[in-house]
């Protein structure tokens, strides 16, 4: 059984910063991709950022230059540093891990007030 534990969401004013963390544990094979998705009310879930095991990162165009993804392979943990937050970043953020199977975290709410 695989467990993803997310933390770091909350309420912040526009222009502020938050850091999300997601720790994966359990019966994992060699993890390939780790990443973050988000889903705003009434919208589809979308990719925010992902990072392969080798360190290459992929970002949604809307967050490039503001968000930074990183991971600690030894701890099976992925982070998302979010700076210059905007109201449109408000969403539930989900951790995603792929090791041949796809796993999702429970989601953490990020709310950015104007």
mmCIF file of N, CA and C in Angstrom:
data_model
loop_
_atom_site.group_PDB
_atom_site.id
_atom_site.type_symbol
_atom_site.label_atom_id
_atom_site.label_comp_id
_atom_site.label_asym_id
_atom_site.label_seq_id
_atom_site.Cartn_x
_atom_site.Cartn_y
_atom_site.Cartn_z
ATOM 1 N N UNK A 1 0.843 -1.183 0.000
ATOM 2 C CA UNK A 1 0.000 0.000 0.000
ATOM 3 C C UNK A 1 0.881 1.236 0.000
ATOM 4 N N UNK A 2 0.520 2.206 -0.814
ATOM 5 C CA UNK A 2 1.273 3.445 -0.951
ATOM 6 C C UNK A 2 0.489 4.582 -0.314
ATOM 7 N N UNK A 3 1.197 5.408 0.398
ATOM 8 C CA UNK A 3 0.566 6.546 1.060
ATOM 9 C C UNK A 3 1.311 7.815 0.681
ATOM 10 N N UNK A 4 0.555 8.833 0.301
ATOM 11 C CA UNK A 4 1.108 10.160 0.011
ATOM 12 C C UNK A 4 0.548 11.134 1.031
ATOM 13 N N UNK A 5 1.428 11.804 1.744
ATOM 14 C CA UNK A 5 1.002 12.756 2.770
ATOM 15 C C UNK A 5 1.439 14.146 2.354
ATOM 16 N N UNK A 6 0.459 15.007 2.137
ATOM 17 C CA UNK A 6 0.715 16.374 1.701
ATOM 18 C C UNK A 6 0.611 17.336 2.877
ATOM 19 N N UNK A 7 1.344 18.429 2.781
ATOM 20 C CA UNK A 7 1.243 19.478 3.784
ATOM 21 C C UNK A 7 1.659 20.797 3.158
ATOM 22 N N UNK A 8 1.288 21.887 3.831
ATOM 23 C CA UNK A 8 1.766 23.193 3.425
ATOM 24 C C UNK A 8 0.750 24.115 2.798
ATOM 25 N N UNK A 9 -0.452 23.646 2.560
ATOM 26 C CA UNK A 9 -1.462 24.530 1.989
ATOM 27 C C UNK A 9 -1.933 25.553 3.011
ATOM 28 N N UNK A 10 -2.779 26.466 2.555
ATOM 29 C CA UNK A 10 -3.324 27.459 3.463
ATOM 30 C C UNK A 10 -3.834 28.678 2.740
ATOM 31 N N UNK A 11 -4.043 29.727 3.516
ATOM 32 C CA UNK A 11 -4.554 31.004 3.010
ATOM 33 C C UNK A 11 -3.422 32.018 2.997
ATOM 34 N N UNK A 12 -3.269 32.695 1.876
ATOM 35 C CA UNK A 12 -2.211 33.685 1.746
ATOM 36 C C UNK A 12 -2.717 34.837 0.894
ATOM 37 N N UNK A 13 -2.177 36.018 1.123
ATOM 38 C CA UNK A 13 -2.540 37.165 0.295
ATOM 39 C C UNK A 13 -1.802 37.117 -1.035
ATOM 40 N N UNK A 14 -2.384 37.771 -2.011
ATOM 41 C CA UNK A 14 -1.731 37.853 -3.316
ATOM 42 C C UNK A 14 -0.327 38.431 -3.161
ATOM 43 N N UNK A 15 0.613 37.809 -3.887
ATOM 44 C CA UNK A 15 1.998 38.211 -3.777
ATOM 45 C C UNK A 15 2.794 37.414 -2.758
ATOM 46 N N UNK A 16 2.085 36.649 -1.955
ATOM 47 C CA UNK A 16 2.741 35.863 -0.916
ATOM 48 C C UNK A 16 3.286 34.545 -1.431
ATOM 49 N N UNK A 17 3.781 33.745 -0.493
ATOM 50 C CA UNK A 17 4.421 32.474 -0.842
ATOM 51 C C UNK A 17 3.902 31.359 0.048
ATOM 52 N N UNK A 18 3.932 30.165 -0.509
ATOM 53 C CA UNK A 18 3.647 28.940 0.231
ATOM 54 C C UNK A 18 4.571 27.851 -0.281
ATOM 55 N N UNK A 19 4.827 26.868 0.571
ATOM 56 C CA UNK A 19 5.618 25.715 0.163
ATOM 57 C C UNK A 19 4.841 24.443 0.492
ATOM 58 N N UNK A 20 4.578 23.659 -0.532
ATOM 59 C CA UNK A 20 3.896 22.385 -0.366
ATOM 60 C C UNK A 20 4.917 21.259 -0.296
ATOM 61 N N UNK A 21 4.588 20.247 0.504
ATOM 62 C CA UNK A 21 5.416 19.053 0.601
ATOM 63 C C UNK A 21 4.545 17.825 0.423
ATOM 64 N N UNK A 22 5.136 16.782 -0.121
ATOM 65 C CA UNK A 22 4.429 15.520 -0.276
ATOM 66 C C UNK A 22 5.424 14.395 -0.060
ATOM 67 N N UNK A 23 5.167 13.591 0.952
ATOM 68 C CA UNK A 23 6.034 12.461 1.264
ATOM 69 C C UNK A 23 5.329 11.171 0.886
ATOM 70 N N UNK A 24 6.018 10.362 0.099
ATOM 71 C CA UNK A 24 5.474 9.075 -0.335
ATOM 72 C C UNK A 24 6.093 7.948 0.482
ATOM 73 N N UNK A 25 5.260 7.000 0.876
ATOM 74 C CA UNK A 25 5.758 5.854 1.633
ATOM 75 C C UNK A 25 4.969 4.611 1.246
ATOM 76 N N UNK A 26 5.521 3.457 1.603
ATOM 77 C CA UNK A 26 4.833 2.211 1.308
ATOM 78 C C UNK A 26 5.538 1.393 0.250
ATOM 79 N N UNK A 27 4.767 0.566 -0.409
ATOM 80 C CA UNK A 27 5.321 -0.395 -1.374
ATOM 81 C C UNK A 27 5.539 0.267 -2.733
ATOM 82 N N UNK A 28 6.557 1.081 -2.794
ATOM 83 C CA UNK A 28 6.879 1.789 -4.027
ATOM 84 C C UNK A 28 7.992 1.077 -4.771
ATOM 85 N N UNK A 29 7.881 1.083 -6.088
ATOM 86 C CA UNK A 29 8.982 0.671 -6.919
ATOM 87 C C UNK A 29 9.872 1.897 -7.124
ATOM 88 N N UNK A 30 10.760 1.844 -8.066
ATOM 89 C CA UNK A 30 11.600 2.999 -8.331
ATOM 90 C C UNK A 30 10.727 4.126 -8.896
ATOM 91 N N UNK A 31 10.660 5.234 -8.156
ATOM 92 C CA UNK A 31 9.778 6.332 -8.560
ATOM 93 C C UNK A 31 10.355 7.039 -9.778
ATOM 94 N N UNK A 32 9.521 7.222 -10.764
ATOM 95 C CA UNK A 32 9.929 7.967 -11.945
ATOM 96 C C UNK A 32 9.532 9.425 -11.745
ATOM 97 N N UNK A 33 8.321 9.754 -12.049
ATOM 98 C CA UNK A 33 7.878 11.140 -11.929
ATOM 99 C C UNK A 33 7.209 11.429 -10.585
ATOM 100 N N UNK A 34 7.462 12.620 -10.074
ATOM 101 C CA UNK A 34 6.722 13.159 -8.936
ATOM 102 C C UNK A 34 6.252 14.547 -9.351
ATOM 103 N N UNK A 35 5.057 14.901 -8.956
ATOM 104 C CA UNK A 35 4.579 16.198 -9.401
ATOM 105 C C UNK A 35 3.373 16.695 -8.645
ATOM 106 N N UNK A 36 2.890 17.822 -9.098
ATOM 107 C CA UNK A 36 1.740 18.491 -8.498
ATOM 108 C C UNK A 36 0.729 18.860 -9.583
ATOM 109 N N UNK A 37 -0.512 18.597 -9.272
ATOM 110 C CA UNK A 37 -1.640 19.020 -10.086
ATOM 111 C C UNK A 37 -2.530 19.904 -9.219
ATOM 112 N N UNK A 38 -3.426 20.626 -9.854
ATOM 113 C CA UNK A 38 -4.387 21.416 -9.099
ATOM 114 C C UNK A 38 -5.735 21.391 -9.783
ATOM 115 N N UNK A 39 -6.753 21.617 -8.975
ATOM 116 C CA UNK A 39 -8.110 21.664 -9.490
ATOM 117 C C UNK A 39 -8.870 22.769 -8.798
ATOM 118 N N UNK A 40 -9.270 23.746 -9.588
ATOM 119 C CA UNK A 40 -10.082 24.847 -9.090
ATOM 120 C C UNK A 40 -11.555 24.482 -9.249
ATOM 121 N N UNK A 41 -12.434 25.123 -8.476
ATOM 122 C CA UNK A 41 -13.866 24.805 -8.578
ATOM 123 C C UNK A 41 -14.392 24.983 -9.994
ATOM 124 N N UNK A 42 -15.066 23.966 -10.493
ATOM 125 C CA UNK A 42 -15.649 24.039 -11.819
ATOM 126 C C UNK A 42 -14.680 23.831 -12.957
ATOM 127 N N UNK A 43 -13.436 23.509 -12.629
ATOM 128 C CA UNK A 43 -12.426 23.318 -13.669
ATOM 129 C C UNK A 43 -11.837 21.915 -13.593
ATOM 130 N N UNK A 44 -11.199 21.521 -14.680
ATOM 131 C CA UNK A 44 -10.541 20.219 -14.707
ATOM 132 C C UNK A 44 -9.216 20.275 -13.955
ATOM 133 N N UNK A 45 -8.798 19.105 -13.489
ATOM 134 C CA UNK A 45 -7.493 19.013 -12.844
ATOM 135 C C UNK A 45 -6.413 19.260 -13.905
ATOM 136 N N UNK A 46 -5.417 20.062 -13.539
ATOM 137 C CA UNK A 46 -4.368 20.405 -14.487
ATOM 138 C C UNK A 46 -2.994 20.220 -13.854
ATOM 139 N N UNK A 47 -2.028 19.926 -14.710
ATOM 140 C CA UNK A 47 -0.654 19.796 -14.254
ATOM 141 C C UNK A 47 -0.107 21.162 -13.860
ATOM 142 N N UNK A 48 0.540 21.222 -12.706
ATOM 143 C CA UNK A 48 1.242 22.431 -12.285
ATOM 144 C C UNK A 48 2.726 22.277 -12.581
ATOM 145 N N UNK A 49 3.312 21.215 -12.080
ATOM 146 C CA UNK A 49 4.741 20.970 -12.285
ATOM 147 C C UNK A 49 5.032 19.507 -12.004
ATOM 148 N N UNK A 50 6.033 18.990 -12.695
ATOM 149 C CA UNK A 50 6.461 17.617 -12.448
ATOM 150 C C UNK A 50 7.974 17.544 -12.602
ATOM 151 N N UNK A 51 8.534 16.527 -11.966
ATOM 152 C CA UNK A 51 9.982 16.349 -12.041
ATOM 153 C C UNK A 51 10.292 14.866 -12.161
ATOM 154 N N UNK A 52 11.117 14.543 -13.146
ATOM 155 C CA UNK A 52 11.549 13.167 -13.339
ATOM 156 C C UNK A 52 12.655 12.817 -12.350
ATOM 157 N N UNK A 53 12.945 11.546 -12.244
ATOM 158 C CA UNK A 53 13.947 11.105 -11.275
ATOM 159 C C UNK A 53 15.318 11.703 -11.551
ATOM 160 N N UNK A 54 15.580 12.011 -12.812
ATOM 161 C CA UNK A 54 16.873 12.601 -13.165
ATOM 162 C C UNK A 54 16.974 14.084 -12.889
ATOM 163 N N UNK A 55 15.833 14.700 -12.545
ATOM 164 C CA UNK A 55 15.846 16.103 -12.176
ATOM 165 C C UNK A 55 15.253 17.054 -13.196
ATOM 166 N N UNK A 56 14.884 16.555 -14.363
ATOM 167 C CA UNK A 56 14.297 17.453 -15.352
ATOM 168 C C UNK A 56 12.883 17.823 -14.911
ATOM 169 N N UNK A 57 12.557 19.095 -15.048
ATOM 170 C CA UNK A 57 11.281 19.611 -14.561
ATOM 171 C C UNK A 57 10.431 20.133 -15.709
ATOM 172 N N UNK A 58 9.137 20.071 -15.482
ATOM 173 C CA UNK A 58 8.164 20.547 -16.458
ATOM 174 C C UNK A 58 7.156 21.405 -15.703
ATOM 175 N N UNK A 59 6.826 22.579 -16.258
ATOM 176 C CA UNK A 59 5.923 23.509 -15.591
ATOM 177 C C UNK A 59 4.791 23.921 -16.514
ATOM 178 N N UNK A 60 3.652 24.169 -15.927
ATOM 179 C CA UNK A 60 2.580 24.827 -16.663
ATOM 180 C C UNK A 60 3.022 26.248 -16.975
ATOM 181 N N UNK A 61 2.626 26.751 -18.115
ATOM 182 C CA UNK A 61 3.063 28.087 -18.519
ATOM 183 C C UNK A 61 2.605 29.158 -17.532
ATOM 184 N N UNK A 62 1.467 28.914 -16.883
ATOM 185 C CA UNK A 62 0.915 29.914 -15.969
ATOM 186 C C UNK A 62 1.724 30.060 -14.682
ATOM 187 N N UNK A 63 2.606 29.103 -14.386
ATOM 188 C CA UNK A 63 3.360 29.175 -13.132
ATOM 189 C C UNK A 63 4.866 29.316 -13.364
ATOM 190 N N UNK A 64 5.295 29.252 -14.590
ATOM 191 C CA UNK A 64 6.733 29.373 -14.886
ATOM 192 C C UNK A 64 7.272 30.685 -14.347
ATOM 193 N N UNK A 65 8.413 30.588 -13.688
ATOM 194 C CA UNK A 65 9.042 31.774 -13.116
ATOM 195 C C UNK A 65 8.537 32.130 -11.733
ATOM 196 N N UNK A 66 7.450 31.492 -11.302
ATOM 197 C CA UNK A 66 6.900 31.772 -9.971
ATOM 198 C C UNK A 66 6.976 30.550 -9.055
ATOM 199 N N UNK A 67 6.784 29.374 -9.625
ATOM 200 C CA UNK A 67 6.798 28.137 -8.847
ATOM 201 C C UNK A 67 8.068 27.352 -9.156
ATOM 202 N N UNK A 68 8.560 26.639 -8.143
ATOM 203 C CA UNK A 68 9.725 25.783 -8.319
ATOM 204 C C UNK A 68 9.464 24.427 -7.684
ATOM 205 N N UNK A 69 9.639 23.389 -8.473
ATOM 206 C CA UNK A 69 9.481 22.028 -7.963
ATOM 207 C C UNK A 69 10.853 21.457 -7.639
ATOM 208 N N UNK A 70 10.915 20.688 -6.575
ATOM 209 C CA UNK A 70 12.145 19.990 -6.222
ATOM 210 C C UNK A 70 11.774 18.668 -5.557
ATOM 211 N N UNK A 71 12.737 17.787 -5.465
ATOM 212 C CA UNK A 71 12.452 16.503 -4.835
ATOM 213 C C UNK A 71 13.682 15.983 -4.123
ATOM 214 N N UNK A 72 13.431 15.218 -3.093
ATOM 215 C CA UNK A 72 14.471 14.526 -2.341
ATOM 216 C C UNK A 72 14.235 13.036 -2.565
ATOM 217 N N UNK A 73 15.017 12.450 -3.455
ATOM 218 C CA UNK A 73 14.790 11.047 -3.817
ATOM 219 C C UNK A 73 15.016 10.111 -2.635
ATOM 220 N N UNK A 74 15.938 10.479 -1.759
ATOM 221 C CA UNK A 74 16.200 9.635 -0.598
ATOM 222 C C UNK A 74 15.033 9.574 0.367
ATOM 223 N N UNK A 75 14.237 10.631 0.365
ATOM 224 C CA UNK A 75 13.082 10.704 1.265
ATOM 225 C C UNK A 75 11.767 10.487 0.521
ATOM 226 N N UNK A 76 11.850 10.227 -0.789
ATOM 227 C CA UNK A 76 10.626 10.080 -1.598
ATOM 228 C C UNK A 76 9.681 11.257 -1.371
ATOM 229 N N UNK A 77 10.246 12.438 -1.372
ATOM 230 C CA UNK A 77 9.467 13.647 -1.075
ATOM 231 C C UNK A 77 9.612 14.648 -2.214
ATOM 232 N N UNK A 78 8.507 15.279 -2.546
ATOM 233 C CA UNK A 78 8.507 16.315 -3.566
ATOM 234 C C UNK A 78 7.968 17.601 -2.944
ATOM 235 N N UNK A 79 8.530 18.711 -3.375
ATOM 236 C CA UNK A 79 8.173 20.023 -2.840
ATOM 237 C C UNK A 79 7.715 20.931 -3.979
ATOM 238 N N UNK A 80 6.907 21.911 -3.623
ATOM 239 C CA UNK A 80 6.518 22.934 -4.576
ATOM 240 C C UNK A 80 6.602 24.273 -3.866
ATOM 241 N N UNK A 81 7.596 25.064 -4.229
ATOM 242 C CA UNK A 81 7.730 26.416 -3.706
ATOM 243 C C UNK A 81 6.930 27.343 -4.611
ATOM 244 N N UNK A 82 5.965 28.019 -4.026
ATOM 245 C CA UNK A 82 5.081 28.889 -4.795
ATOM 246 C C UNK A 82 5.278 30.327 -4.339
ATOM 247 N N UNK A 83 5.773 31.149 -5.232
ATOM 248 C CA UNK A 83 6.013 32.559 -4.952
ATOM 249 C C UNK A 83 5.102 33.422 -5.821
ATOM 250 N N UNK A 84 4.982 34.666 -5.451
ATOM 251 C CA UNK A 84 4.164 35.624 -6.213
ATOM 252 C C UNK A 84 2.790 35.044 -6.518
ATOM 253 N N UNK A 85 2.164 34.507 -5.502
ATOM 254 C CA UNK A 85 0.870 33.853 -5.691
ATOM 255 C C UNK A 85 -0.199 34.845 -6.127
ATOM 256 N N UNK A 86 -1.099 34.343 -6.950
ATOM 257 C CA UNK A 86 -2.193 35.131 -7.497
ATOM 258 C C UNK A 86 -3.527 34.498 -7.111
ATOM 259 N N UNK A 87 -4.585 35.280 -7.099
ATOM 260 C CA UNK A 87 -5.905 34.697 -6.788
ATOM 261 C C UNK A 87 -6.249 33.522 -7.708
ATOM 262 N N UNK A 88 -5.817 33.562 -8.935
ATOM 263 C CA UNK A 88 -6.130 32.479 -9.872
ATOM 264 C C UNK A 88 -5.352 31.192 -9.574
ATOM 265 N N UNK A 89 -4.426 31.239 -8.624
ATOM 266 C CA UNK A 89 -3.743 30.023 -8.182
ATOM 267 C C UNK A 89 -4.573 29.259 -7.140
ATOM 268 N N UNK A 90 -5.659 29.848 -6.704
ATOM 269 C CA UNK A 90 -6.522 29.200 -5.724
ATOM 270 C C UNK A 90 -7.067 27.891 -6.275
ATOM 271 N N UNK A 91 -6.838 26.812 -5.544
ATOM 272 C CA UNK A 91 -7.253 25.487 -5.987
ATOM 273 C C UNK A 91 -6.898 24.470 -4.913
ATOM 274 N N UNK A 92 -7.373 23.257 -5.113
ATOM 275 C CA UNK A 92 -6.874 22.127 -4.328
ATOM 276 C C UNK A 92 -5.678 21.563 -5.088
ATOM 277 N N UNK A 93 -4.575 21.426 -4.412
ATOM 278 C CA UNK A 93 -3.348 20.936 -5.023
ATOM 279 C C UNK A 93 -3.144 19.467 -4.634
ATOM 280 N N UNK A 94 -2.875 18.648 -5.639
ATOM 281 C CA UNK A 94 -2.724 17.213 -5.440
ATOM 282 C C UNK A 94 -1.317 16.764 -5.813
ATOM 283 N N UNK A 95 -0.743 15.971 -4.941
ATOM 284 C CA UNK A 95 0.535 15.350 -5.224
ATOM 285 C C UNK A 95 0.306 14.117 -6.113
ATOM 286 N N UNK A 96 1.233 13.885 -7.020
ATOM 287 C CA UNK A 96 1.132 12.757 -7.937
ATOM 288 C C UNK A 96 2.476 12.052 -7.999
ATOM 289 N N UNK A 97 2.437 10.729 -7.884
ATOM 290 C CA UNK A 97 3.660 9.930 -7.951
ATOM 291 C C UNK A 97 3.442 8.800 -8.937
ATOM 292 N N UNK A 98 4.447 8.560 -9.786
ATOM 293 C CA UNK A 98 4.360 7.494 -10.786
ATOM 294 C C UNK A 98 5.597 6.602 -10.673
ATOM 295 N N UNK A 99 5.338 5.298 -10.407
ATOM 296 C CA UNK A 99 6.428 4.320 -10.365
ATOM 297 C C UNK A 99 6.081 3.129 -11.242
ATOM 298 N N UNK A 100 5.281 3.402 -12.267
ATOM 299 C CA UNK A 100 4.707 2.345 -13.070
ATOM 300 C C UNK A 100 3.218 2.255 -12.774
ATOM 301 N N UNK A 101 2.868 2.721 -11.595
ATOM 302 C CA UNK A 101 1.491 2.929 -11.174
ATOM 303 C C UNK A 101 1.370 4.391 -10.775
ATOM 304 N N UNK A 102 0.163 4.905 -10.858
ATOM 305 C CA UNK A 102 -0.079 6.301 -10.514
ATOM 306 C C UNK A 102 -0.761 6.398 -9.163
ATOM 307 N N UNK A 103 -0.234 7.263 -8.322
ATOM 308 C CA UNK A 103 -0.798 7.475 -6.999
ATOM 309 C C UNK A 103 -1.086 8.956 -6.804
ATOM 310 N N UNK A 104 -2.149 9.233 -6.039
ATOM 311 C CA UNK A 104 -2.568 10.609 -5.765
ATOM 312 C C UNK A 104 -2.634 10.850 -4.273
ATOM 313 N N UNK A 105 -2.264 12.058 -3.871
ATOM 314 C CA UNK A 105 -2.474 12.472 -2.506
ATOM 315 C C UNK A 105 -3.914 12.896 -2.290
ATOM 316 N N UNK A 106 -4.227 13.247 -1.057
ATOM 317 C CA UNK A 106 -5.611 13.587 -0.711
ATOM 318 C C UNK A 106 -5.968 15.012 -1.093
ATOM 319 N N UNK A 107 -4.966 15.811 -1.393
ATOM 320 C CA UNK A 107 -5.203 17.199 -1.779
ATOM 321 C C UNK A 107 -5.033 18.153 -0.611
ATOM 322 N N UNK A 108 -4.511 19.319 -0.915
ATOM 323 C CA UNK A 108 -4.371 20.376 0.089
ATOM 324 C C UNK A 108 -4.850 21.690 -0.517
ATOM 325 N N UNK A 109 -5.651 22.414 0.239
ATOM 326 C CA UNK A 109 -6.268 23.642 -0.270
ATOM 327 C C UNK A 109 -5.275 24.791 -0.218
ATOM 328 N N UNK A 110 -5.181 25.494 -1.322
ATOM 329 C CA UNK A 110 -4.424 26.744 -1.397
ATOM 330 C C UNK A 110 -5.410 27.834 -1.789
ATOM 331 N N UNK A 111 -5.502 28.863 -0.954
ATOM 332 C CA UNK A 111 -6.400 29.973 -1.220
ATOM 333 C C UNK A 111 -5.597 31.257 -1.220
ATOM 334 N N UNK A 112 -5.694 32.001 -2.300
ATOM 335 C CA UNK A 112 -4.969 33.256 -2.438
ATOM 336 C C UNK A 112 -5.991 34.386 -2.490
ATOM 337 N N UNK A 113 -5.932 35.272 -1.523
ATOM 338 C CA UNK A 113 -6.879 36.383 -1.461
ATOM 339 C C UNK A 113 -6.312 37.609 -2.170
ATOM 340 N N UNK A 114 -7.215 38.370 -2.733
ATOM 341 C CA UNK A 114 -6.777 39.568 -3.485
ATOM 342 C C UNK A 114 -6.687 40.778 -2.585
#
